[in-house]
């Protein structure tokens, strides 16, 4: 095999995993191509968080089924691979390789087996002897880099597959993280995003024994870095010291993604989220009291089994109380292996859909109002690209807002640069402005 194609679904952890897979395969002498048609090896790095995400993969695999007879090799990586294991061979018999995220270091070996005639190979052990070795990673953005600081999850939210697809929680040593951050800064990356299912559960396994806030302070102090972000934080493990660290150092972006999932204590208990609405609101207060004007975003699930109209209304009230800068919202999707799977009082899809659109409509109003308040401000953006259709540059603020802007034609702008932009208009999902300098 000489060429491969990879398509990635799911979260940033998966996106970063694909960068590692690409680096590994390129190290084996394969080259990446842009279409499955031109590849000898076709890989899907999959997500299993909701049923729709899982179905998408099997749909993709059906599309190219006939090509399998012509020598093309198909592989399923990531969370569906870990969850379904060898059952994938039954559901899609033309697949030859099934490998979960903890086994990517075994990919070269698995490819050798396929090369020598094996029809079905797997890497499915949830290897907790993680090395976090990353020297081979091929990052596809030259300015912003992901760094994994913690893998897996030790929580057991009743709806969630992640503890099964990614295994138990394991933190990487602080010196290994700092070494990578310094290397990236030396290579010219100005933004680092620290990744983990629950980054703030980080516990340094080395004798230094840092917690997440300490790690954040140290990464924020790496010379050459201009922005440090982190995602995702779990409310239970979210301590005030994280906000203090952000207050102390402008390199730490003023944005916290703190998934709440629901606004009713009854539903939070059913979900096994390990905090109450009051606990959560205390954390929100810390952020609201910060001089940094921290933007707050969240994830919400509507229609968890047993969610009554009153419970749902409690979630809507929470939206008013917090005034999120943005949120991701989902209809509850029953998932294999999870505790909620067997719960009674499941809501039908129509009702879940109704609640989702009410929630999204409400949030749209909040975002429009909050974004409009920024008109007249000057914000620093990092340039992410240029939109040829609108002739606007695409920028991102420290608060993680998209700010599209125009600049004089003579200005030699490039992605990765930082500029000051005056906000002139606001929509619910983005801002528009003009470059100041
Ligand atoms: N570790 C993060 C979340 C990771 S999954 C945390 O605990 O906050 C990303 C989001 O997917 C979750 O926050 C949740 O809102 C959503 N999600 C997870 N399982 C789901 C399910 N079964 N149905 C619908 N949404 C789900
Ligand atoms: Fe899933 Fe809960 Fe772990 Fe987040 S904390 S990954 S929602 S089990
Ligand atoms: Fe999906 Fe796995 Fe991420 S289930 S959201 S790709 S951890």
Short mmCIF file of C-alpha atoms and ligand atoms in Angstrom, two decimals:
data_model
loop_
_atom_site.label_atom_id
_atom_site.label_comp_id
_atom_site.label_asym_id
_atom_site.label_seq_id
_atom_site.Cartn_x
_atom_site.Cartn_y
_atom_site.Cartn_z
CA UNK A 1 0.00 0.00 0.00
CA UNK A 2 1.29 3.42 -0.92
CA UNK A 3 -1.61 5.83 -0.53
CA UNK A 4 -4.21 6.48 2.14
CA UNK A 5 -7.28 8.63 2.66
CA UNK A 6 -8.64 9.52 6.09
CA UNK A 7 -11.94 11.13 7.04
CA UNK A 8 -12.46 12.28 10.61
CA UNK A 9 -15.71 12.52 12.56
CA UNK A 10 -16.37 13.67 16.12
CA UNK A 11 -14.54 15.89 18.58
CA UNK A 12 -11.16 17.63 18.70
CA UNK A 13 -9.65 14.58 20.37
CA UNK A 14 -10.45 12.65 17.22
CA UNK A 15 -9.15 15.44 15.00
CA UNK A 16 -5.86 15.36 16.89
CA UNK A 17 -5.77 11.55 16.83
CA UNK A 18 -6.05 11.72 13.04
CA UNK A 19 -3.02 14.02 12.99
CA UNK A 20 -1.14 11.31 14.88
CA UNK A 21 -2.39 8.58 12.54
CA UNK A 22 -1.38 10.62 9.49
CA UNK A 23 2.08 11.18 10.99
CA UNK A 24 2.43 7.46 11.71
CA UNK A 25 1.41 6.40 8.20
CA UNK A 26 3.58 9.01 6.50
CA UNK A 27 6.43 7.68 8.66
CA UNK A 28 5.73 4.26 7.12
CA UNK A 29 6.21 5.70 3.64
CA UNK A 30 2.53 6.10 2.70
CA UNK A 31 1.26 9.33 1.22
CA UNK A 32 -2.05 10.97 2.01
CA UNK A 33 -4.52 11.63 -0.84
CA UNK A 34 -7.59 13.86 -0.83
CA UNK A 35 -10.25 11.44 -2.12
CA UNK A 36 -11.12 7.84 -1.21
CA UNK A 37 -11.25 7.02 -4.93
CA UNK A 38 -7.50 7.60 -5.24
CA UNK A 39 -6.47 5.77 -2.06
CA UNK A 40 -5.40 2.17 -1.58
CA UNK A 41 -6.16 2.43 2.14
CA UNK A 42 -9.38 4.21 3.19
CA UNK A 43 -9.70 5.08 6.88
CA UNK A 44 -12.64 6.47 8.83
CA UNK A 45 -11.82 7.89 12.26
CA UNK A 46 -15.24 7.54 13.82
CA UNK A 47 -17.43 9.01 16.56
CA UNK A 48 -20.04 7.16 18.54
CA UNK A 49 -21.39 9.88 20.79
CA UNK A 50 -24.87 9.79 19.23
CA UNK A 51 -26.55 7.20 17.05
CA UNK A 52 -26.50 9.52 14.02
CA UNK A 53 -22.71 9.83 14.20
CA UNK A 54 -22.37 6.04 14.27
CA UNK A 55 -24.81 5.55 11.37
CA UNK A 56 -22.87 8.01 9.23
CA UNK A 57 -19.86 5.71 9.27
CA UNK A 58 -21.75 2.65 8.13
CA UNK A 59 -23.36 4.78 5.44
CA UNK A 60 -19.92 5.89 4.22
CA UNK A 61 -18.69 2.31 4.24
CA UNK A 62 -21.65 1.23 2.07
CA UNK A 63 -20.82 3.93 -0.50
CA UNK A 64 -17.53 2.31 -1.43
CA UNK A 65 -18.40 -1.32 -0.87
CA UNK A 66 -17.91 -2.32 -4.49
CA UNK A 67 -14.38 -0.91 -4.52
CA UNK A 68 -13.28 -3.46 -1.94
CA UNK A 69 -13.16 -6.16 -4.62
CA UNK A 70 -10.59 -4.07 -6.50
CA UNK A 71 -8.00 -4.30 -3.76
CA UNK A 72 -8.89 -1.23 -1.75
CA UNK A 73 -8.42 -1.75 2.00
CA UNK A 74 -10.96 -0.26 4.43
CA UNK A 75 -10.25 0.54 8.06
CA UNK A 76 -12.43 1.81 10.90
CA UNK A 77 -10.67 3.75 13.65
CA UNK A 78 -11.81 5.66 16.72
CA UNK A 79 -14.80 5.37 18.99
CA UNK A 80 -17.11 3.19 16.86
CA UNK A 81 -14.17 0.83 16.30
CA UNK A 82 -13.56 0.53 20.03
CA UNK A 83 -17.26 0.18 20.81
CA UNK A 84 -18.25 -2.32 18.11
CA UNK A 85 -14.95 -4.19 17.79
CA UNK A 86 -15.19 -7.30 15.62
CA UNK A 87 -18.94 -6.76 15.09
CA UNK A 88 -17.90 -4.20 12.47
CA UNK A 89 -16.76 -7.09 10.26
CA UNK A 90 -20.33 -8.46 10.38
CA UNK A 91 -21.94 -5.11 9.66
CA UNK A 92 -19.48 -4.18 6.90
CA UNK A 93 -17.71 -7.35 5.68
CA UNK A 94 -15.38 -5.46 3.34
CA UNK A 95 -13.61 -3.82 6.31
CA UNK A 96 -10.17 -5.33 7.08
CA UNK A 97 -8.90 -3.15 9.92
CA UNK A 98 -10.61 -2.14 13.16
CA UNK A 99 -8.53 -0.11 15.61
CA UNK A 100 -9.43 1.98 18.68
CA UNK A 101 -7.68 5.19 19.72
CA UNK A 102 -5.52 3.57 22.42
CA UNK A 103 -3.93 1.23 19.85
CA UNK A 104 -2.73 3.58 17.13
CA UNK A 105 0.90 2.89 17.94
CA UNK A 106 0.18 -0.63 16.65
CA UNK A 107 -0.99 0.61 13.23
CA UNK A 108 2.32 -0.08 11.42
CA UNK A 109 2.26 -3.66 12.70
CA UNK A 110 -1.40 -4.12 11.69
CA UNK A 111 -0.66 -2.83 8.19
CA UNK A 112 2.20 -5.31 7.85
CA UNK A 113 -0.25 -8.10 8.72
CA UNK A 114 -2.67 -6.89 6.06
CA UNK A 115 0.22 -6.63 3.60
CA UNK A 116 1.07 -10.26 4.23
CA UNK A 117 -2.45 -11.42 3.51
CA UNK A 118 -4.47 -11.13 6.73
CA UNK A 119 -8.07 -10.33 5.88
CA UNK A 120 -9.14 -9.00 9.28
CA UNK A 121 -6.91 -7.33 11.86
CA UNK A 122 -7.79 -5.51 15.07
CA UNK A 123 -6.22 -3.23 17.69
CA UNK A 124 -8.75 -3.09 20.47
CA UNK A 125 -6.93 -3.27 23.76
CA UNK A 126 -7.61 -0.17 25.85
CA UNK A 127 -3.92 0.29 26.46
CA UNK A 128 -3.57 2.31 29.62
CA UNK A 129 0.22 2.25 29.33
CA UNK A 130 -0.20 5.31 27.17
CA UNK A 131 3.08 6.81 26.01
CA UNK A 132 1.66 10.13 24.71
CA UNK A 133 4.54 9.93 22.23
CA UNK A 134 3.83 12.64 19.65
CA UNK A 135 7.03 13.33 17.74
CA UNK A 136 5.46 11.93 14.54
CA UNK A 137 2.27 14.04 14.65
CA UNK A 138 1.40 15.81 11.38
CA UNK A 139 -0.44 18.97 12.37
CA UNK A 140 -2.61 20.39 9.63
CA UNK A 141 -2.78 23.94 10.97
CA UNK A 142 0.58 25.79 11.04
CA UNK A 143 -0.51 28.27 13.72
CA UNK A 144 -2.72 26.44 16.22
CA UNK A 145 -1.72 23.10 17.72
CA UNK A 146 -3.55 20.61 19.88
CA UNK A 147 -1.81 18.99 22.84
CA UNK A 148 -3.43 16.05 24.60
CA UNK A 149 -2.97 16.34 28.37
CA UNK A 150 -5.36 13.64 29.56
CA UNK A 151 -6.99 10.64 27.88
CA UNK A 152 -10.16 8.72 28.73
CA UNK A 153 -12.79 9.44 31.36
CA UNK A 154 -13.46 8.16 34.88
CA UNK A 155 -16.90 9.74 35.20
CA UNK A 156 -19.91 7.63 34.36
CA UNK A 157 -22.57 9.93 32.99
CA UNK A 158 -25.61 7.77 32.39
CA UNK A 159 -25.95 8.67 28.70
CA UNK A 160 -22.31 8.60 27.58
CA UNK A 161 -20.20 6.10 25.61
CA UNK A 162 -16.87 7.84 26.12
CA UNK A 163 -15.72 5.83 29.17
CA UNK A 164 -16.24 2.70 27.03
CA UNK A 165 -14.71 4.03 23.81
CA UNK A 166 -11.76 5.85 25.36
CA UNK A 167 -11.13 3.89 28.52
CA UNK A 168 -10.13 5.03 32.00
CA UNK A 169 -8.66 8.44 32.70
CA UNK A 170 -4.87 8.79 32.44
CA UNK A 171 -2.93 12.05 32.63
CA UNK A 172 0.30 12.80 30.82
CA UNK A 173 3.35 13.98 32.78
CA UNK A 174 3.72 17.74 33.09
CA UNK A 175 7.28 17.76 31.75
CA UNK A 176 6.21 15.91 28.61
CA UNK A 177 3.39 18.44 28.06
CA UNK A 178 5.68 21.41 28.63
CA UNK A 179 8.33 19.95 26.35
CA UNK A 180 5.79 19.65 23.55
CA UNK A 181 4.45 23.18 24.20
CA UNK A 182 7.98 24.63 24.02
CA UNK A 183 8.78 22.69 20.85
CA UNK A 184 5.61 23.94 19.21
CA UNK A 185 6.31 27.54 20.25
CA UNK A 186 9.83 27.21 18.79
CA UNK A 187 8.32 25.91 15.55
CA UNK A 188 6.21 29.06 15.29
CA UNK A 189 2.85 27.95 16.63
CA UNK A 190 1.31 30.84 18.55
CA UNK A 191 -1.81 29.11 19.84
CA UNK A 192 -2.05 25.92 21.84
CA UNK A 193 -5.22 24.07 22.70
CA UNK A 194 -4.98 21.66 25.62
CA UNK A 195 -7.24 18.68 25.04
CA UNK A 196 -8.99 16.09 27.13
CA UNK A 197 -12.48 14.77 27.81
CA UNK A 198 -12.18 16.50 31.18
CA UNK A 199 -9.02 18.61 31.09
CA UNK A 200 -9.59 19.96 34.57
CA UNK A 201 -9.47 16.46 36.07
CA UNK A 202 -5.78 16.54 35.12
CA UNK A 203 -3.48 15.14 37.78
CA UNK A 204 0.21 15.09 36.95
CA UNK A 205 1.49 11.50 37.44
CA UNK A 206 5.08 12.67 37.97
CA UNK A 207 6.46 13.69 41.39
CA UNK A 208 5.77 17.37 40.61
CA UNK A 209 2.10 16.45 41.02
CA UNK A 210 0.62 19.52 39.34
CA UNK A 211 -3.11 20.06 39.11
CA UNK A 212 -4.75 21.59 36.04
CA UNK A 213 -4.54 25.23 37.19
CA UNK A 214 -0.79 24.88 37.78
CA UNK A 215 -0.31 23.25 34.38
CA UNK A 216 -2.30 26.06 32.76
CA UNK A 217 -0.10 28.70 34.42
CA UNK A 218 3.08 26.96 33.25
CA UNK A 219 1.91 26.45 29.66
CA UNK A 220 0.71 30.07 29.61
CA UNK A 221 4.25 31.14 30.55
CA UNK A 222 5.94 29.35 27.62
CA UNK A 223 7.71 32.04 25.65
CA UNK A 224 6.40 32.55 22.12
CA UNK A 225 2.85 31.46 22.84
CA UNK A 226 0.18 34.12 22.42
CA UNK A 227 -2.97 32.10 23.12
CA UNK A 228 -3.65 29.03 25.21
CA UNK A 229 -7.10 27.40 25.18
CA UNK A 230 -8.41 24.26 26.84
CA UNK A 231 -11.38 21.98 26.36
CA UNK A 232 -13.49 20.35 27.84
CA UNK A 233 -13.95 21.21 31.52
CA UNK A 234 -16.19 19.19 33.83
CA UNK A 235 -18.16 21.29 36.36
CA UNK A 236 -17.50 18.86 39.22
CA UNK A 237 -13.72 19.33 39.04
CA UNK A 238 -13.81 23.02 38.14
CA UNK A 239 -12.00 25.02 40.85
CA UNK A 240 -11.72 28.78 41.31
CA UNK A 241 -7.95 28.62 40.88
CA UNK A 242 -8.51 28.03 37.13
CA UNK A 243 -10.23 31.42 36.90
CA UNK A 244 -7.46 33.01 39.00
CA UNK A 245 -4.91 31.65 36.52
CA UNK A 246 -6.87 33.18 33.62
CA UNK A 247 -7.11 36.49 35.48
CA UNK A 248 -3.33 36.55 35.95
CA UNK A 249 -2.24 35.97 32.37
CA UNK A 250 -3.85 37.34 29.17
CA UNK A 251 -2.21 34.52 27.17
CA UNK A 252 -4.81 32.21 28.72
CA UNK A 253 -7.89 32.85 26.56
CA UNK A 254 -10.96 34.29 28.25
CA UNK A 255 -13.23 31.42 27.24
CA UNK A 256 -14.45 28.45 29.28
CA UNK A 257 -16.52 25.61 27.83
CA UNK A 258 -18.40 24.17 30.79
CA UNK A 259 -21.03 21.61 29.73
CA UNK A 260 -24.06 21.72 32.02
CA UNK A 261 -26.29 19.22 30.13
CA UNK A 262 -29.50 20.16 32.01
CA UNK A 263 -30.94 22.78 34.34
CA UNK A 264 -33.00 20.57 36.64
CA UNK A 265 -31.43 18.84 39.63
CA UNK A 266 -33.63 15.81 39.07
CA UNK A 267 -32.30 15.34 35.53
CA UNK A 268 -28.71 16.09 36.63
CA UNK A 269 -29.03 13.32 39.22
CA UNK A 270 -30.47 10.92 36.65
CA UNK A 271 -27.57 11.76 34.35
CA UNK A 272 -25.09 11.12 37.19
CA UNK A 273 -23.39 14.43 36.53
CA UNK A 274 -22.14 14.78 40.14
CA UNK A 275 -23.16 18.43 40.63
CA UNK A 276 -26.33 20.41 41.31
CA UNK A 277 -27.59 23.47 39.52
CA UNK A 278 -26.40 25.56 42.51
CA UNK A 279 -22.90 24.04 42.35
CA UNK A 280 -22.81 24.89 38.68
CA UNK A 281 -24.07 28.45 39.16
CA UNK A 282 -21.33 29.07 41.75
CA UNK A 283 -18.76 28.36 39.07
CA UNK A 284 -20.57 30.66 36.67
CA UNK A 285 -20.41 33.43 39.30
CA UNK A 286 -16.62 33.05 39.56
CA UNK A 287 -16.41 33.64 35.84
CA UNK A 288 -18.88 36.53 35.82
CA UNK A 289 -16.83 38.21 38.57
CA UNK A 290 -13.60 37.91 36.62
CA UNK A 291 -12.18 41.15 35.22
CA UNK A 292 -11.30 39.22 32.04
CA UNK A 293 -14.88 39.20 30.66
CA UNK A 294 -14.78 35.42 30.22
CA UNK A 295 -17.06 33.97 27.56
CA UNK A 296 -18.95 30.90 28.70
CA UNK A 297 -20.19 28.13 26.44
CA UNK A 298 -21.88 24.82 27.17
CA UNK A 299 -23.44 21.58 25.95
CA UNK A 300 -27.10 20.73 26.60
CA UNK A 301 -28.98 17.47 26.13
CA UNK A 302 -32.76 17.73 25.79
CA UNK A 303 -35.15 14.84 26.30
CA UNK A 304 -33.16 12.70 28.72
CA UNK A 305 -35.49 9.89 29.95
CA UNK A 306 -37.91 11.28 32.51
CA UNK A 307 -37.36 14.94 31.58
CA UNK A 308 -40.71 16.62 32.23
CA UNK A 309 -41.93 19.90 30.79
CA UNK A 310 -40.98 21.51 34.14
CA UNK A 311 -37.47 20.04 33.98
CA UNK A 312 -37.09 21.39 30.47
CA UNK A 313 -38.30 24.80 31.60
CA UNK A 314 -35.62 24.73 34.31
CA UNK A 315 -33.06 24.33 31.52
CA UNK A 316 -34.57 27.30 29.66
CA UNK A 317 -34.36 29.38 32.85
CA UNK A 318 -30.72 28.37 33.24
CA UNK A 319 -30.06 29.79 29.76
CA UNK A 320 -31.49 33.12 30.96
CA UNK A 321 -29.51 32.99 34.20
CA UNK A 322 -26.15 32.23 32.59
CA UNK A 323 -26.56 33.96 29.22
CA UNK A 324 -24.17 31.66 27.38
CA UNK A 325 -22.08 33.12 24.62
CA UNK A 326 -22.73 29.98 22.57
CA UNK A 327 -23.86 26.42 23.10
CA UNK A 328 -24.10 23.00 21.49
CA UNK A 329 -27.44 21.30 22.02
CA UNK A 330 -28.46 17.73 21.29
CA UNK A 331 -31.47 15.44 21.45
CA UNK A 332 -30.77 12.63 23.87
CA UNK A 333 -29.64 9.56 21.94
CA UNK A 334 -29.76 6.16 23.68
CA UNK A 335 -26.33 4.54 23.45
CA UNK A 336 -25.04 0.99 23.88
CA UNK A 337 -23.53 -0.04 27.25
CA UNK A 338 -24.75 3.12 29.03
CA UNK A 339 -26.76 3.18 32.25
CA UNK A 340 -29.56 5.29 30.77
CA UNK A 341 -30.21 2.79 27.99
CA UNK A 342 -32.69 0.81 30.03
CA UNK A 343 -34.48 3.78 31.62
CA UNK A 344 -38.22 4.07 31.24
CA UNK A 345 -39.99 7.32 30.32
CA UNK A 346 -38.14 7.78 27.07
CA UNK A 347 -39.42 10.76 25.14
CA UNK A 348 -40.38 10.40 21.50
CA UNK A 349 -38.29 12.00 18.76
CA UNK A 350 -40.96 14.57 17.91
CA UNK A 351 -41.07 15.87 21.48
CA UNK A 352 -37.28 15.92 21.72
CA UNK A 353 -37.19 17.85 18.45
CA UNK A 354 -39.76 20.34 19.75
CA UNK A 355 -37.73 21.01 22.89
CA UNK A 356 -34.52 21.31 20.91
CA UNK A 357 -35.91 23.99 18.62
CA UNK A 358 -37.45 25.97 21.49
CA UNK A 359 -34.08 25.91 23.25
CA UNK A 360 -32.14 26.85 20.14
CA UNK A 361 -34.51 29.70 19.30
CA UNK A 362 -34.15 31.09 22.81
CA UNK A 363 -30.37 30.85 22.68
CA UNK A 364 -30.31 32.56 19.30
CA UNK A 365 -31.93 35.61 20.88
CA UNK A 366 -29.44 35.60 23.76
CA UNK A 367 -26.49 35.36 21.38
CA UNK A 368 -27.77 38.14 19.13
CA UNK A 369 -28.17 40.38 22.16
CA UNK A 370 -24.75 39.52 23.62
CA UNK A 371 -22.96 39.88 20.28
CA UNK A 372 -24.66 43.24 19.65
CA UNK A 373 -23.22 44.53 22.91
CA UNK A 374 -19.75 44.15 21.34
CA UNK A 375 -20.43 46.63 18.51
CA UNK A 376 -17.96 49.50 18.87
CA UNK A 377 -15.34 47.37 20.68
CA UNK A 378 -11.91 46.73 19.26
CA UNK A 379 -11.03 43.03 19.50
CA UNK A 380 -7.81 41.21 18.77
CA UNK A 381 -8.26 38.38 16.27
CA UNK A 382 -6.08 35.63 14.96
CA UNK A 383 -6.65 35.28 11.21
CA UNK A 384 -7.95 31.83 10.28
CA UNK A 385 -8.59 32.34 6.59
CA UNK A 386 -10.15 34.41 3.82
CA UNK A 387 -13.68 34.05 2.51
CA UNK A 388 -13.49 34.54 -1.28
CA UNK A 389 -17.27 34.85 -1.59
CA UNK A 390 -17.64 37.73 0.87
CA UNK A 391 -14.08 39.09 0.47
CA UNK A 392 -13.78 39.09 4.26
CA UNK A 393 -10.98 37.81 6.43
CA UNK A 394 -12.05 35.26 9.03
CA UNK A 395 -10.76 36.02 12.51
CA UNK A 396 -11.18 34.46 15.92
CA UNK A 397 -11.20 36.42 19.16
CA UNK A 398 -9.76 35.28 22.46
CA UNK A 399 -13.35 34.68 23.58
CA UNK A 400 -13.59 32.21 20.67
CA UNK A 401 -16.00 34.33 18.62
CA UNK A 402 -15.78 34.44 14.84
CA UNK A 403 -15.14 38.00 13.70
CA UNK A 404 -15.19 38.44 9.92
CA UNK A 405 -13.59 41.64 8.76
CA UNK A 406 -12.50 43.75 5.84
CA UNK A 407 -9.03 45.21 5.49
CA UNK A 408 -7.46 47.64 3.01
CA UNK A 409 -6.52 45.76 -0.16
CA UNK A 410 -2.93 46.88 0.25
CA UNK A 411 -2.58 45.27 3.69
CA UNK A 412 -0.43 42.12 3.37
CA UNK A 413 -2.59 39.90 5.59
CA UNK A 414 -1.97 36.21 6.18
CA UNK A 415 -3.50 33.45 8.26
CA UNK A 416 -1.94 33.16 11.70
CA UNK A 417 -1.43 36.91 12.08
CA UNK A 418 -2.97 38.90 14.93
CA UNK A 419 -4.78 42.16 14.25
CA UNK A 420 -7.03 44.66 15.98
CA UNK A 421 -10.53 44.80 14.52
CA UNK A 422 -13.38 47.24 15.22
CA UNK A 423 -16.70 45.40 15.58
CA UNK A 424 -19.33 47.09 13.38
CA UNK A 425 -22.16 44.54 13.11
CA UNK A 426 -23.39 41.47 14.98
CA UNK A 427 -25.33 38.35 14.08
CA UNK A 428 -26.31 35.47 16.38
CA UNK A 429 -23.29 33.39 15.39
CA UNK A 430 -20.61 35.86 14.35
CA UNK A 431 -19.44 39.44 14.29
CA UNK A 432 -18.45 41.69 11.39
CA UNK A 433 -15.81 44.40 11.56
CA UNK A 434 -13.07 46.50 10.02
CA UNK A 435 -9.37 46.14 10.65
CA UNK A 436 -7.90 48.94 12.73
CA UNK A 437 -4.27 47.80 12.61
N1 LIG B 1 -16.49 15.23 28.53
C1 LIG B 1 -17.39 16.23 28.16
C2 LIG B 1 -18.34 15.86 27.05
C3 LIG B 1 -17.92 15.03 25.93
S1 LIG B 1 -19.17 14.49 24.81
C4 LIG B 1 -18.25 16.58 29.37
O1 LIG B 1 -18.42 15.78 30.25
O2 LIG B 1 -18.79 17.64 29.39
C5 LIG B 1 -19.76 15.99 24.11
C6 LIG B 1 -21.21 16.27 24.35
O3 LIG B 1 -22.02 15.33 23.69
C7 LIG B 1 -21.65 16.14 25.80
O4 LIG B 1 -21.34 17.27 26.56
C8 LIG B 1 -23.13 15.93 25.67
O5 LIG B 1 -23.83 17.15 25.65
C9 LIG B 1 -23.28 15.25 24.31
N2 LIG B 1 -23.66 13.86 24.45
C10 LIG B 1 -22.95 12.86 25.00
N3 LIG B 1 -23.66 11.70 24.98
C11 LIG B 1 -24.86 11.99 24.41
C12 LIG B 1 -26.03 11.22 24.12
N4 LIG B 1 -26.10 9.93 24.41
N5 LIG B 1 -27.06 11.84 23.52
C13 LIG B 1 -26.99 13.17 23.21
N6 LIG B 1 -25.93 13.93 23.46
C14 LIG B 1 -24.86 13.36 24.06
FE1 LIG B 2 -18.99 11.42 28.90
FE2 LIG B 2 -19.56 12.32 31.31
FE3 LIG B 2 -17.09 11.47 30.74
FE4 LIG B 2 -18.01 13.75 29.70
S1 LIG B 2 -17.68 13.33 31.87
S2 LIG B 2 -16.93 12.12 28.63
S3 LIG B 2 -20.15 13.30 29.34
S4 LIG B 2 -18.93 10.22 30.83
FE1 LIG B 3 -17.13 11.14 19.54
FE2 LIG B 3 -15.28 9.66 20.62
FE3 LIG B 3 -15.03 12.29 20.62
S1 LIG B 3 -17.45 9.32 20.76
S2 LIG B 3 -17.14 12.98 20.67
S3 LIG B 3 -15.06 10.99 18.85
S4 LIG B 3 -14.41 10.88 22.21
#
